[in-house]
Coordinates of C-alpha atoms in Angstrom, one line a residue:
M123 CA 0.0 0.1 -0.1
L124 CA 2.7 2.4 0.9
G125 CA 4.7 1.6 -2.3
R126 CA 1.6 2.5 -4.3
I127 CA 1.1 5.7 -2.6
L128 CA 4.7 6.6 -3.0
K129 CA 4.5 5.7 -6.8
I130 CA 1.5 7.9 -7.3
V131 CA 3.2 10.8 -5.6
A132 CA 6.4 10.2 -7.7
I133 CA 4.3 10.3 -10.8
N134 CA 2.6 13.4 -9.8
V135 CA 5.7 15.2 -8.9
G136 CA 7.3 14.1 -12.3
L137 CA 4.4 15.6 -14.1
L138 CA 4.5 18.8 -12.1
L139 CA 8.2 19.2 -12.8
I140 CA 7.4 18.4 -16.5
G141 CA 4.8 21.2 -16.6
L142 CA 7.1 23.7 -14.9
L143 CA 9.8 22.9 -17.4
A144 CA 7.4 23.4 -20.3
V145 CA 6.3 26.8 -18.7
E146 CA 9.9 27.9 -18.4
L147 CA 10.9 26.7 -22.0
T148 CA 7.6 28.5 -23.3
F149 CA 7.6 31.7 -21.4
G150 CA 11.1 32.1 -20.1
G151 CA 13.9 34.0 -22.0
W152 CA 16.3 31.3 -22.2
F153 CA 16.7 31.2 -26.0
S154 CA 16.1 35.1 -26.7
R155 CA 18.9 37.1 -27.8
D156 CA 17.0 40.4 -27.0
P157 CA 18.0 41.6 -23.4
I158 CA 14.6 43.1 -23.0
D159 CA 12.9 39.8 -23.2
H160 CA 14.7 38.8 -20.0
L161 CA 12.7 41.4 -18.2
N162 CA 9.1 41.3 -16.5
I163 CA 7.8 43.9 -19.0
A164 CA 5.0 43.4 -21.2
R165 CA 5.7 44.1 -24.9
S166 CA 3.4 44.5 -27.8
S167 CA 0.5 43.9 -25.6
A168 CA -3.1 44.8 -25.1
I169 CA -5.4 44.0 -22.2
Q170 CA -8.8 45.1 -21.2
V171 CA -9.0 47.3 -17.9
D172 CA -12.2 48.3 -16.2
A173 CA -12.2 51.6 -14.3
T174 CA -15.9 51.3 -13.8
G175 CA -16.6 52.6 -10.1
L176 CA -13.1 54.0 -9.6
Y177 CA -14.0 57.7 -10.5
P178 CA -16.9 59.4 -12.5
G179 CA -16.8 58.4 -16.3
G180 CA -14.6 55.3 -15.4
A181 CA -15.2 52.6 -17.9
P182 CA -13.7 49.7 -19.6
F183 CA -10.9 50.5 -22.1
T184 CA -7.7 48.8 -23.7
Y185 CA -4.4 49.2 -21.9
R186 CA -1.5 48.8 -24.2
R187 CA 2.3 48.6 -24.1
D188 CA 4.4 48.9 -27.2
A189 CA 7.1 46.7 -28.7
W190 CA 9.7 48.4 -26.5
G191 CA 7.7 48.2 -23.3
F192 CA 6.5 51.7 -23.1
R193 CA 2.7 52.3 -22.4
G194 CA 0.7 53.3 -25.3
R195 CA 0.0 52.5 -29.0
G196 CA 3.7 52.9 -29.8
I197 CA 6.2 55.5 -30.4
D198 CA 9.5 55.6 -32.3
P199 CA 12.2 55.7 -29.7
A200 CA 14.1 58.2 -31.8
A201 CA 11.2 60.5 -31.4
I202 CA 11.1 60.4 -27.7
D203 CA 11.9 63.8 -26.1
I204 CA 10.7 63.2 -22.6
L205 CA 11.0 59.8 -20.8
T206 CA 8.9 59.5 -17.7
V207 CA 10.0 57.1 -15.1
G208 CA 8.0 55.9 -12.0
G209 CA 5.7 53.5 -10.4
S210 CA 1.9 53.2 -10.6
T211 CA 1.4 56.9 -10.3
T212 CA 3.3 57.2 -13.6
N213 CA 1.9 54.2 -15.4
Q214 CA -1.7 55.1 -14.4
L215 CA -3.0 51.7 -15.2
Y216 CA -6.7 52.6 -14.6
L217 CA -6.5 55.7 -16.8
P218 CA -7.0 55.6 -20.5
D219 CA -4.1 56.8 -22.7
D220 CA -5.6 60.2 -23.5
A221 CA -6.5 60.7 -19.6
T222 CA -2.9 60.2 -18.3
W223 CA -0.8 63.3 -17.1
Q224 CA 1.5 62.5 -19.9
A225 CA -1.1 63.1 -22.5
A226 CA -2.1 66.4 -20.5
L227 CA 1.7 67.3 -20.7
A228 CA 1.9 66.7 -24.3
K229 CA -1.0 68.9 -24.9
G230 CA 0.2 71.6 -22.7
L231 CA 3.5 71.7 -24.4
A232 CA 2.0 71.8 -27.9
E233 CA -0.1 74.7 -26.8
R234 CA 3.1 76.4 -25.9
G235 CA 4.6 75.7 -29.2
K236 CA 7.1 73.2 -27.7
P237 CA 5.7 69.8 -29.0
A238 CA 7.4 66.9 -27.6
G239 CA 7.4 63.1 -27.9
I240 CA 6.7 61.5 -24.5
A241 CA 7.1 57.9 -23.4
N242 CA 5.6 56.4 -20.3
S243 CA 7.9 53.7 -18.8
G244 CA 5.9 53.5 -15.5
I245 CA 5.8 50.1 -13.9
D246 CA 3.4 49.4 -10.9
G247 CA 5.1 48.9 -7.7
Q248 CA 8.5 49.8 -8.9
S249 CA 10.6 51.9 -6.4
T250 CA 14.0 53.5 -7.2
V251 CA 15.7 50.3 -6.9
G252 CA 13.7 49.1 -10.0
H253 CA 14.2 52.2 -11.9
L254 CA 18.0 51.9 -11.4
F255 CA 17.6 48.4 -12.7
N256 CA 15.8 49.8 -15.8
F257 CA 18.6 52.2 -16.5
E258 CA 20.9 49.1 -16.6
S259 CA 18.8 46.5 -18.3
W260 CA 16.0 48.1 -20.2
Y261 CA 16.6 51.7 -21.6
P262 CA 20.1 50.9 -23.0
Y263 CA 18.6 48.2 -25.3
V264 CA 16.0 50.5 -26.8
P265 CA 17.4 51.4 -30.3
G266 CA 17.5 55.1 -30.9
L267 CA 16.4 56.2 -27.4
K268 CA 18.1 59.5 -26.7
P269 CA 15.5 61.7 -24.7
R270 CA 16.3 65.3 -24.0
I271 CA 14.6 64.9 -20.5
V272 CA 14.1 62.1 -18.2
L273 CA 11.4 63.1 -15.7
V274 CA 11.6 60.9 -12.5
Y275 CA 8.2 61.0 -10.4
V276 CA 9.1 59.1 -7.3
G277 CA 8.8 59.1 -3.5
V278 CA 5.6 57.2 -2.5
N279 CA 6.8 53.6 -3.2
D280 CA 10.1 54.3 -1.5
A281 CA 8.5 55.9 1.5
M282 CA 5.9 53.1 1.8
I283 CA 7.3 49.8 0.6
G284 CA 10.4 48.3 2.4
V285 CA 13.0 47.9 -0.2
N286 CA 16.7 46.7 0.0
A287 CA 19.2 49.4 -1.3
T288 CA 21.3 46.7 -3.0
D289 CA 18.3 44.8 -4.5
S290 CA 19.0 44.2 -8.2
L291 CA 22.3 45.6 -8.0
T292 CA 24.8 43.3 -6.0
F293 CA 23.4 39.8 -6.8
S294 CA 25.8 37.2 -8.2
S295 CA 26.1 37.1 -11.9
V296 CA 24.7 33.5 -11.7
F297 CA 21.7 34.7 -9.8
K298 CA 21.0 37.5 -12.2
W299 CA 21.2 35.2 -15.1
F300 CA 18.7 33.0 -13.6
R301 CA 16.2 35.8 -12.6
H302 CA 16.4 37.3 -16.0
N303 CA 15.3 34.2 -17.8
S304 CA 13.1 32.4 -15.4
A305 CA 9.4 32.9 -16.1
L306 CA 8.4 31.4 -12.7
F307 CA 10.7 33.8 -11.0
R308 CA 9.4 36.7 -12.6
L309 CA 5.7 35.5 -11.8
S310 CA 6.6 34.9 -8.2
H311 CA 8.4 38.5 -8.0
T312 CA 5.3 40.1 -9.4
V313 CA 3.0 38.4 -7.1
T314 CA 5.0 39.3 -4.1
G315 CA 5.2 42.8 -5.2
M316 CA 1.5 43.0 -5.4
L317 CA 0.9 41.7 -2.2
E318 CA 3.4 44.2 -0.7
A319 CA 1.5 46.9 -2.5
R320 CA -1.8 45.7 -1.1
R321 CA -0.4 45.7 2.5
A322 CA 1.0 49.3 2.1
H323 CA -2.5 50.4 0.7
L324 CA -1.0 51.3 -2.7
T325 CA -3.3 49.3 -4.9
H326 CA -6.1 50.5 -7.0
V327 CA -9.3 50.5 -4.7
A328 CA -11.9 53.2 -4.7
L329 CA -11.6 55.3 -1.6
D330 CA -15.1 56.6 -0.2
Y331 CA -13.9 60.3 0.3
A332 CA -17.8 61.2 0.9
H333 CA -18.0 59.3 4.1
A334 CA -14.3 59.6 5.2
Q335 CA -13.4 60.4 8.8
W336 CA -10.5 62.8 9.3
T337 CA -8.0 63.5 12.0
D338 CA -5.1 65.8 12.8
T339 CA -3.3 63.4 15.1
P340 CA -1.0 60.6 13.7
N341 CA -1.0 57.2 14.9
T342 CA 2.7 56.8 15.4
A343 CA 5.3 58.7 17.4
D344 CA 7.7 59.2 14.4
N345 CA 8.3 57.9 10.8
R346 CA 10.8 55.1 12.0
E347 CA 7.9 53.6 14.1
A348 CA 5.6 54.0 11.1
R349 CA 7.7 52.4 8.6
P350 CA 10.9 50.8 10.1
V351 CA 11.9 49.5 6.7
A352 CA 11.9 52.9 5.1
D353 CA 15.4 54.2 4.5
P354 CA 15.8 57.8 3.5
A355 CA 19.5 57.6 3.3
A356 CA 19.6 54.7 0.9
Y357 CA 16.7 56.5 -1.2
A358 CA 18.9 59.6 -1.4
E359 CA 21.8 57.4 -2.7
R360 CA 19.6 55.9 -5.1
L361 CA 18.6 59.3 -6.4
R362 CA 22.2 60.3 -7.2
Q363 CA 22.8 57.0 -9.0
I364 CA 19.7 57.8 -11.1
A365 CA 20.9 61.2 -11.8
D366 CA 24.3 59.8 -13.0
R367 CA 22.5 57.4 -15.3
I368 CA 20.4 60.0 -16.9
E369 CA 23.4 62.3 -17.5
A370 CA 25.2 59.4 -18.9
M371 CA 22.5 59.1 -21.5
G372 CA 23.0 62.8 -22.5
A373 CA 19.6 63.8 -21.0
K374 CA 18.8 66.4 -18.4
P375 CA 17.4 64.9 -15.1
V376 CA 14.1 66.2 -13.7
F377 CA 12.9 65.0 -10.3
V378 CA 9.3 65.6 -9.2
T379 CA 8.1 65.1 -5.5
Q380 CA 4.7 63.4 -5.0
A381 CA 1.4 64.1 -3.1
R382 CA -1.2 61.6 -1.8
G383 CA -4.9 61.6 -1.8
D384 CA -5.4 60.7 2.0
Y385 CA -4.5 64.2 3.4
K386 CA -5.5 67.7 3.1
R387 CA -4.4 71.1 4.6
I388 CA -6.9 73.2 6.3
D389 CA -5.8 76.6 7.8
G390 CA -2.2 75.3 7.6
K391 CA -2.8 72.0 9.5
V392 CA -2.6 68.6 7.9
W393 CA -5.6 66.3 8.1
G394 CA -5.6 62.7 7.3
I395 CA -8.1 60.0 6.6
V396 CA -8.8 57.6 9.4
G397 CA -8.7 54.1 8.1
S398 CA -8.9 50.5 9.2
H399 CA -5.1 50.0 9.0
R400 CA -2.6 51.3 11.4
L401 CA -1.3 54.3 9.5
N402 CA -3.7 57.2 9.0
G403 CA -3.4 59.9 6.4
V404 CA -1.3 62.1 8.7
D405 CA 1.4 59.2 9.3
N406 CA 1.5 58.8 5.6
W407 CA 1.8 62.5 4.8
R408 CA 4.7 62.9 7.4
L409 CA 6.4 59.8 5.8
L410 CA 6.2 61.1 2.2
A411 CA 7.1 64.6 3.3
E412 CA 10.4 63.3 4.6
F413 CA 11.1 61.6 1.4
N414 CA 10.2 64.6 -0.6
A415 CA 12.7 66.6 1.3
V416 CA 15.4 64.0 0.5
T417 CA 14.4 64.5 -3.2
L418 CA 14.8 68.2 -3.0
A419 CA 18.1 67.9 -0.9
V420 CA 19.6 65.6 -3.5
C421 CA 18.6 67.8 -6.3
A422 CA 20.2 70.8 -4.7
E423 CA 23.3 68.9 -4.1
R424 CA 23.5 67.7 -7.6
K425 CA 22.3 70.9 -9.0
V426 CA 19.6 69.2 -11.1
V427 CA 16.1 70.4 -11.9
C428 CA 13.7 69.5 -9.1
L429 CA 9.9 70.3 -9.4
D430 CA 8.1 70.4 -5.8
L431 CA 4.7 69.2 -7.0
A432 CA 3.8 68.1 -3.5
E433 CA 3.9 71.7 -2.1
E434 CA 3.1 73.8 -5.2
L435 CA 0.2 72.0 -6.8
P436 CA -3.1 72.1 -4.8
F437 CA -5.3 69.2 -5.2
G438 CA -8.9 69.0 -4.4
E439 CA -12.0 66.8 -4.2
G440 CA -12.2 64.4 -7.0
D441 CA -8.5 64.6 -7.9
F442 CA -7.7 61.0 -6.3
Y443 CA -9.8 57.9 -6.6
D444 CA -7.6 56.1 -3.9
H445 CA -5.0 56.8 -1.5
V446 CA -2.4 57.6 -4.1
H447 CA -3.7 57.5 -7.7
N448 CA -5.2 60.3 -9.5
T449 CA -8.6 60.5 -11.4
P450 CA -8.4 61.9 -14.9
A451 CA -9.1 65.4 -13.5
G452 CA -6.1 65.1 -11.1
A453 CA -4.0 63.7 -13.8
A454 CA -5.0 66.7 -16.1
K455 CA -3.7 69.1 -13.3
I456 CA -0.4 67.4 -13.0
G457 CA 0.1 67.5 -16.8
A458 CA -0.8 71.1 -17.0
W459 CA 1.4 72.0 -14.2
L460 CA 4.3 70.0 -15.5
A461 CA 3.9 71.6 -19.0
E462 CA 4.3 75.1 -17.7
R463 CA 7.6 74.3 -15.9
L464 CA 8.9 72.1 -18.5
A465 CA 8.4 74.3 -21.7
P466 CA 11.3 76.5 -20.9
L467 CA 13.6 73.4 -20.6
L468 CA 12.8 72.5 -24.1

């Protein structure tokens, strides 16, 4: 009886291994000569996304990424003047192409007589760790890519999700080779990132602003208690490295600070949304403000352009549909604000 059970187990384990091997050979990048195929980036893809219920007018639409992995129907890399880098607030998965802040930015620049080709390389969940990796393993392999400006819209993910400052940078070459080619590794990495984003309340779930409760008192004593894994010093070093990578491309770095939708200012005081999780909107604002200050300090140190969107662009009701993601109205504000400040740089 025991021998029969072991035989059945062995057969099933063997079938499972054969199935996993088939997945690796089919979807992995083991035989591709294109380095971008070794990355977890959708290319020449189109999926249906449903924004119904997230914001007024939200409806199903087609979300596309082009042959080089940039969001949209496709743009000749040689025609890209501005490359936008960031996480989900840059990607804007639940906004149609013509409702993103990149679309509003392009419109605003054209109206000022400064038409520009704009590429969206945003990837949900990426922090500056991932962005650095992109400068090593993605952008150099896009033929003809020579942007004039690289706009880096960061802060939220680094502040809210714990990252290792050496992630993707100091692994052994053997591990990098395996990670780049393994479809199963990429799948597990994606799932892990999604779970971490959900834990940090950075996923796309509509927030009921109409019935939200607000407080001016944080739940934690300081930022280290709020997010022990957050590391402003490591974040600063990654920003310096990103500036180096951009300048090595022959482009001008432009860093932009970020805001959130779960806090507001009333008579100079910050009020945050009370939620079911440990941190309220005041805790989140305080932590993000620390990382925004780091961004500004690194820009001043490196003498590169920094646009303080978090402090200079006022948001209001209807500009966010969740804690961090903008509605089309909020994205339009961002694009118009950026156009006014980037036009002189072009």
